[in-house]
Amino acid sequence: MRKEIKLAGFGGQGIVLMGVMLAEAAGYYENMEIAQTQSYGPEARGGACRAEVVISDEMIDYTKTLNADVFVAMSQPALDRYLPEINPETAAVFVDEMLVTAVPETVRHLYRIPATRLAEEQCGSRMAANTVMLAAVVQKTGIISLEALSRTIRERLAPRLRDINLKALEITLAYLSGGDTHETL
Amino acid sequence: MRKEIKLAGFGGQGIVLMGVMLAEAAGYYENMEIAQTQSYGPEARGGACRAEVVISDEMIDYTKTLNADVFVAMSQPALDRYLPEINPETAAVFVDEMLVTAVPETVRHLYRIPATRLAEEQCGSRMAANTVMLAAVVQKTGIISLEALSRTIRERLAPRLRDINLKALEITLAYLSGGDTHETL
């Protein structure tokens, strides 16, 4: 079992933290082997930012994603840049509904999640958009358990981040259970 | 200009944080492109842990280390496992003096740093051994500036980590200026 997740957006959206949380959730609470990569440039606070997580039940020799099972794009440039590396037939593609408007029709499993809007309206901060998106990915794909994600937020994050992230998790689950996910499956 | 650093040890030594600090120092304060990878398993709190940092003045396509310029081993198993991936003629190899006792003679540029001992005796905590080692690497190789490392500690770390890490930086520089680095160059 090898699962690969690619996350991309602009700096300041918490893309790296999303990767770290996913990796720690799987590594600490689901007993998996983990490889996690982030890359960014000097324009990190506003430019392109990418994180990758490989989760496996065996030792991981190759730490990069080869064939992502999940791809998250938090900006249009991120989608445009990394979609060519993804298999549009098989990957589950998650985009921020507000920030990514043009998605090629070749993408078969598309989830439009209003991550930034929900974070702003219901958590009072855009900063929580990364956790809203991560919660949606976990809920929709089961790539890790919700319990592992919740424990990671409670046990690994600094206190000032904990509450807003737990709130983000909660509002996302409430939103998704409302059935309004704009899936095109 | 592409510089590659490989860091390895056991879980709990702060290997991942060492990689993150080095990457952020170069990315935020030295205007470089960064790729940073960590990998670990379910036994992360005691087992093998590895982090890699690639620093470049150009976009980084290949995020893994191909030919590490710097290799840090904080445990004997880490040295034994990763040394075969290193060029012993060209890489600067840093080992914890107390925890790594057997280093093959093929290693040409070897620095034995008493990171754990200094952290324990002069910072009051083994937890600071990672910063002692990082400070020694930066001082000896110039791979980033001391100023960038110091700013990273001051501006990026949580307050409770800041003071002990600044202290670790200070005692390392004092130690190294004493000329007692056990270099075999």
Short mmCIF file of C-alpha atoms in Angstrom, two decimals, chain B residues 6-177:
data_model
loop_
_atom_site.label_atom_id
_atom_site.label_comp_id
_atom_site.label_asym_id
_atom_site.label_seq_id
_atom_site.Cartn_x
_atom_site.Cartn_y
_atom_site.Cartn_z
CA LYS B 6 21.68 15.09 4.39
CA LEU B 7 20.88 14.79 8.11
CA ALA B 8 20.24 11.53 9.93
CA GLY B 9 19.82 10.21 13.43
CA PHE B 10 17.20 8.68 15.63
CA GLY B 11 13.75 10.06 16.41
CA GLY B 12 13.63 12.61 19.20
CA GLN B 13 16.96 14.20 18.26
CA GLY B 14 15.27 16.94 16.30
CA ILE B 15 16.57 15.84 12.89
CA VAL B 16 13.44 17.10 11.11
CA LEU B 17 13.58 20.45 12.89
CA MET B 18 17.26 20.75 11.90
CA GLY B 19 16.23 20.34 8.26
CA VAL B 20 13.35 22.78 8.57
CA MET B 21 15.53 25.43 10.24
CA LEU B 22 18.24 25.11 7.61
CA ALA B 23 15.67 25.27 4.80
CA GLU B 24 13.86 28.28 6.25
CA ALA B 25 17.12 30.10 6.94
CA ALA B 26 18.15 29.71 3.30
CA GLY B 27 14.68 30.29 1.86
CA TYR B 28 13.54 33.22 3.96
CA TYR B 29 16.79 35.01 4.70
CA GLU B 30 19.17 34.11 1.89
CA ASN B 31 16.79 34.30 -1.06
CA MET B 32 17.39 30.75 -2.23
CA GLU B 33 15.13 28.09 -3.70
CA ILE B 34 14.55 25.26 -1.26
CA ALA B 35 13.47 21.64 -1.30
CA GLN B 36 13.26 19.86 2.01
CA THR B 37 12.34 16.25 2.64
CA GLN B 38 11.86 14.28 5.81
CA SER B 39 11.13 10.62 6.21
CA TYR B 40 10.38 8.53 9.23
CA GLY B 41 8.45 5.50 10.36
CA PRO B 42 6.01 4.58 13.10
CA GLU B 43 8.94 4.20 15.48
CA ALA B 44 9.75 7.89 14.84
CA ARG B 45 10.34 8.67 18.49
CA GLY B 46 13.21 6.22 18.69
CA GLY B 47 13.93 4.81 15.26
CA ALA B 48 15.65 6.08 12.16
CA CYS B 49 14.92 9.57 10.96
CA ARG B 50 16.29 11.38 7.96
CA ALA B 51 15.98 14.88 6.54
CA GLU B 52 17.40 16.33 3.37
CA VAL B 53 17.75 19.91 2.23
CA VAL B 54 18.57 21.12 -1.26
CA ILE B 55 19.48 24.80 -1.59
CA SER B 56 19.79 26.35 -5.02
CA ASP B 57 19.79 29.69 -6.77
CA GLU B 58 17.63 28.11 -9.50
CA MET B 59 14.27 26.33 -9.51
CA ILE B 60 14.72 22.86 -8.04
CA ASP B 61 13.29 20.06 -10.15
CA TYR B 62 15.00 17.16 -8.45
CA THR B 63 14.31 17.45 -4.73
CA LYS B 64 16.45 14.59 -3.45
CA THR B 65 20.14 14.71 -2.65
CA LEU B 66 22.27 13.19 -5.40
CA ASN B 67 25.73 13.99 -4.08
CA ALA B 68 25.56 15.47 -0.60
CA ASP B 69 27.98 18.29 0.15
CA VAL B 70 27.30 17.90 3.87
CA PHE B 71 26.31 14.78 5.78
CA VAL B 72 25.41 14.88 9.47
CA ALA B 73 25.11 11.63 11.45
CA MET B 74 23.75 11.91 14.98
CA SER B 75 23.91 8.15 15.64
CA GLN B 76 26.11 5.22 14.66
CA PRO B 77 23.29 3.40 12.80
CA ALA B 78 22.59 6.61 10.85
CA LEU B 79 26.24 6.83 9.81
CA ASP B 80 26.42 3.17 8.87
CA ARG B 81 23.21 3.30 6.88
CA TYR B 82 23.70 6.50 4.89
CA LEU B 83 27.48 6.71 4.45
CA PRO B 84 27.32 4.41 1.39
CA GLU B 85 25.19 7.10 -0.32
CA ILE B 86 27.86 9.75 0.31
CA ASN B 87 31.09 10.47 -1.53
CA PRO B 88 33.64 10.13 1.29
CA GLU B 89 36.26 12.07 -0.68
CA THR B 90 34.22 15.23 -1.16
CA ALA B 91 31.47 15.44 1.49
CA ALA B 92 31.96 17.25 4.78
CA VAL B 93 30.90 14.63 7.33
CA PHE B 94 29.78 15.78 10.79
CA VAL B 95 29.24 13.23 13.55
CA ASP B 96 28.21 13.48 17.17
CA GLU B 97 31.43 12.68 19.01
CA MET B 98 29.73 10.72 21.78
CA LEU B 99 27.17 8.79 19.71
CA VAL B 100 29.23 7.95 16.63
CA THR B 101 32.46 6.22 17.47
CA ALA B 102 33.36 4.18 14.38
CA VAL B 103 33.95 6.23 11.24
CA PRO B 104 35.64 4.58 8.25
CA GLU B 105 39.04 6.01 7.34
CA THR B 106 37.81 6.69 3.82
CA VAL B 107 35.98 9.79 5.12
CA ARG B 108 38.29 12.62 4.21
CA HIS B 109 36.62 15.67 5.74
CA LEU B 110 35.46 14.60 9.19
CA TYR B 111 34.25 16.83 12.01
CA ARG B 112 33.64 15.20 15.38
CA ILE B 113 31.36 17.59 17.25
CA PRO B 114 30.42 16.96 20.89
CA ALA B 115 26.90 18.16 20.18
CA THR B 116 25.02 16.06 22.71
CA ARG B 117 27.64 16.64 25.43
CA LEU B 118 27.72 20.42 24.93
CA ALA B 119 23.92 20.59 24.83
CA GLU B 120 23.65 18.61 28.05
CA GLU B 121 26.47 20.31 29.97
CA GLN B 122 26.02 23.88 28.80
CA CYS B 123 22.37 24.21 27.70
CA GLY B 124 21.01 21.89 30.35
CA SER B 125 19.21 19.77 27.75
CA ARG B 126 20.09 17.13 25.19
CA MET B 127 17.26 18.53 23.11
CA ALA B 128 19.56 21.35 22.00
CA ALA B 129 22.08 18.96 20.43
CA ASN B 130 20.49 19.47 17.01
CA THR B 131 21.09 23.22 17.12
CA VAL B 132 24.64 22.77 18.41
CA MET B 133 25.30 20.50 15.44
CA LEU B 134 23.60 22.84 12.99
CA ALA B 135 25.59 25.79 14.29
CA ALA B 136 28.80 23.80 13.85
CA VAL B 137 27.85 22.86 10.29
CA VAL B 138 27.06 26.47 9.41
CA GLN B 139 30.23 27.82 11.01
CA LYS B 140 32.51 25.23 9.40
CA THR B 141 30.97 25.02 5.91
CA GLY B 142 29.41 28.44 5.37
CA ILE B 143 26.52 26.67 3.61
CA ILE B 144 24.29 29.46 4.92
CA SER B 145 25.33 32.51 6.93
CA LEU B 146 25.38 32.52 10.73
CA GLU B 147 23.19 35.60 10.51
CA ALA B 148 20.47 33.67 8.62
CA LEU B 149 20.61 30.87 11.19
CA SER B 150 20.39 33.31 14.05
CA ARG B 151 17.42 35.14 12.47
CA THR B 152 15.64 31.84 11.91
CA ILE B 153 15.99 30.95 15.58
CA ARG B 154 14.83 34.40 16.65
CA GLU B 155 11.96 34.87 14.20
CA ARG B 156 10.65 31.42 13.27
CA LEU B 157 10.85 29.35 16.45
CA ALA B 158 8.23 29.36 19.18
CA PRO B 159 9.23 31.49 22.20
CA ARG B 160 9.88 28.49 24.45
CA LEU B 161 12.41 27.14 21.94
CA ARG B 162 14.02 30.45 21.12
CA ASP B 163 16.14 31.02 24.19
CA ILE B 164 17.62 27.56 24.48
CA ASN B 165 18.45 27.56 20.78
CA LEU B 166 20.13 30.95 20.90
CA LYS B 167 22.14 29.68 23.86
CA ALA B 168 23.09 26.57 21.85
CA LEU B 169 24.28 28.76 18.98
CA GLU B 170 26.36 30.89 21.33
CA ILE B 171 28.07 28.01 23.14
CA THR B 172 28.86 26.27 19.87
CA LEU B 173 30.59 29.32 18.45
CA ALA B 174 32.53 29.74 21.69
CA TYR B 175 33.53 26.09 21.60
CA LEU B 176 34.61 26.17 17.97
CA SER B 177 36.61 29.33 18.41
#
